[in-house]
Amino acid sequence: MKRFLTLSIAAVLLGSLVVAAQNSVPEIAFDSTANALTLPNDIYLGEVGGVAANSKGDIFVYTRTGHPTISIGTSRAFAHGGSRLFQFDRTGKFVREFGQNSYAMLFAQQVRIDPQDNVWIVDQMANSVNKLDSTGRVVMLLGRKPESINVPAAAPRGAAPAEGAGGRGRGGLPGEGAQQDVFNRPTDVAWDAAGNIFVADGIGNARIAKFSNKGVFIKSWGSRGTGPGQFGSVNAIAVDAQGNVYAADAGNKRIQVFDNNGTFKTQYTNVGAPAALCITPGPNQVLFSSNSNPPEDIDVAGEIYKMKLDGTVLGKFGRAGRLLKEFGAVNSIDCHTENNLLVGEIGNMRVQKLTLR
Amino acid sequence: MKSSLALVITTTLLLCASPAFAQQKATVQNVPEIAYTVVPNLLKVPPGETLGEAVGIATNSKGHIFVYFRSANTRLWEFDKEGVFVKEIGKGYYGFEFAHSVRVDPQDNIWTVDEGTNIVTKFSPEGKVLMVLGRRPPAVEGAVATTAGPNPPSQKYIFCRPTDVAWDPQGNIFVSDGYCNNRVVKFDKNGRFVAQAGSERAGREPGQFNLPHGLQVDEQGNVWVADRTNNRYQVLDNNLKPIKTYDNLGTGWTICISPGPHQYVFPSNSNPNGNPPGSWENTGEIYKMELNGTMIGKFGHASKEAGGFQVVHMLDCRNPNEIVVGEIESWRVQKLILQSPTSAKTSSTK
């Protein structure tokens, strides 16, 4: 009854914050391990786009760090650097760096580990999804880094990208008709049990692209909008054991669920604006979704929800802030088990290791 | 900008005095000269390395010296009290692009203020990041065009070329912000916004600023702000309400307040960048005064030689008789050993 009421209100106050639902959600007690990662003295994490663990518990962090640079004295302006990929062991001890001097590590967005322990990185500025094997060798590339960037920026400082700006669709709504792996600010990658690849694309486009496990384009769905199967933005993606696709539509403050072919099934509108998703492996899967605060404000949102796959909210934890057990714009969640999470934060430039109680 | 130009012109006309840069000449009278000796080449820079614009300078409780400077990359170096190199902090750190200030808090944490990335960072004494304030403009949004027109509205947690950081005895954090905002912001010790004075707009009323370029907090919790383009210092109470103005000390470049039971205030009327004609005659001195404003003396002058100053950007006064000075030009850090002030000799030590 309560749930029905809340939903009705949400429907009326289209796009509002659905505060009522959040208030009735039980708090999950949790701890955060201090200094979860041990960094060498000359290595610093910047904004953490992604964090993920492999089957051995090794932790990979894809982070915006160093000095993102554009060249001068050239025919066009070329972008370099700005992000790095680090590996730590399960105790958080630094192991090594991957991808030094990569052509396409500009603006770290996400890292995910597939069941074969390949490391997939998504770069929001290089417009690429890069599959590395466990030794760091590039084994597949989806998308391509733009050859050069425009100077000055098309939009003023801090402004959101103009509607459709940079969209490469041929007419129609942004994202609609975007070709194969021509991404525009992609955000995430996931796989189904058959190894099909799903790319959230993302912020510039507003669609989900599906590829076979060989990288053959299968289909793409979605466009900018508010209707079922449309997106304000696709900020994260996750696939369950049945092959259903969960998309974090932060722009519309909802999670949309699709079947394996992109047919809209349902939506969850009671967990704020989701910016990061994770589904646990195993038989009784649960979904974590972060209602991340924007990086420019720590006085709103910030909590992470734990849900059943059918959308039932089991509980929530955390809030925005700078202390341990507070979150600064969570952009990534790793959930290899239901009670042991890794979260990567943009605002606090760190990774927290959480234990839910 | 336009209004400050108009002010400059008005002031110049009114004073009708020495040609350019009269606006920066301090009007305070009969200030005793404090003699000092200088330790030049204080820092032993590692072989093959070069110091750049030494805009940030601070010491910790052990007397270690921290220099936050602009070179090929902006860098932060730690030296011991003899000037022997100890370590680099923040190598390749995302929050370093264009240094502006470094300060050390009572727990020996090191705080950097970077006006290129708009980030204020708290490092542990070992050099690990403990807290980040502000956010670097995302590279994915492309190159930042040179801005024109009015500044966008200030936001609680986003800086626009911030300049300095300080703390009150309770650990509240104060940031001067900066070149494009014109405000002073107070955060609690956990980094949550509490209050601000000023806004994105420059102004001349009490509690408004035009390029707040540095700040310090005294033991009473009052906030002293170097209000540079307004050619003054403003004192605010702990809730950022203006309580006092000093407009007779030239241009408010930077300020240091010594710790301990008897605190001294050191404001700097630094000579301007580029050394325009006449500027060496009128600027370049640092003042020493009591918290209540009573003037004790002044020292220093513009010069490219050791012992003189080339745009003092920051000074450390942990020991009020041993001042460590960081200069923009001449890429230099000097330690000054102050003598007792000799009474009212006219200032002719230039």
Short mmCIF file of C-alpha atoms in Angstrom, two decimals, chain A residues 46-47 49 61-69 80-86 97-102 104-109 121-125, chain B residues 94 139:
data_model
loop_
_atom_site.label_atom_id
_atom_site.label_comp_id
_atom_site.label_asym_id
_atom_site.label_seq_id
_atom_site.Cartn_x
_atom_site.Cartn_y
_atom_site.Cartn_z
CA GLY A 46 42.72 11.18 -8.83
CA GLU A 47 39.00 11.03 -9.36
CA GLY A 49 36.11 6.50 -12.43
CA VAL A 61 41.36 1.19 -10.27
CA TYR A 62 40.87 3.39 -13.33
CA THR A 63 41.44 6.96 -12.25
CA ARG A 64 41.63 10.50 -13.61
CA THR A 65 45.06 11.63 -12.58
CA GLY A 66 48.20 13.37 -13.75
CA HIS A 67 48.00 16.28 -16.14
CA PRO A 68 45.44 15.98 -18.95
CA THR A 69 47.14 17.86 -21.76
CA HIS A 80 47.01 13.26 -24.15
CA GLY A 81 47.13 11.53 -20.81
CA GLY A 82 44.88 12.27 -17.91
CA SER A 83 44.10 8.79 -16.66
CA ARG A 84 45.89 5.69 -15.33
CA LEU A 85 44.99 2.10 -14.52
CA PHE A 86 46.44 0.54 -11.36
CA GLU A 97 50.32 -0.08 -13.53
CA PHE A 98 48.59 -1.09 -16.76
CA GLY A 99 48.54 0.79 -20.05
CA GLN A 100 51.29 3.37 -19.54
CA ASN A 101 51.29 5.78 -22.47
CA SER A 102 48.10 4.30 -23.87
CA ALA A 104 43.22 6.34 -25.22
CA MET A 105 43.34 6.85 -21.47
CA LEU A 106 42.02 10.38 -21.22
CA PHE A 107 39.05 10.56 -18.85
CA ALA A 108 38.61 7.42 -16.78
CA GLN A 109 34.99 6.38 -16.57
CA ILE A 121 38.09 -0.03 -19.28
CA VAL A 122 35.62 2.57 -20.48
CA ASP A 123 36.95 6.02 -21.31
CA GLN A 124 34.43 8.83 -21.52
CA MET A 125 36.66 11.17 -23.55
CA TYR B 94 45.55 15.43 -10.30
CA ALA B 139 38.80 17.37 -19.19
#
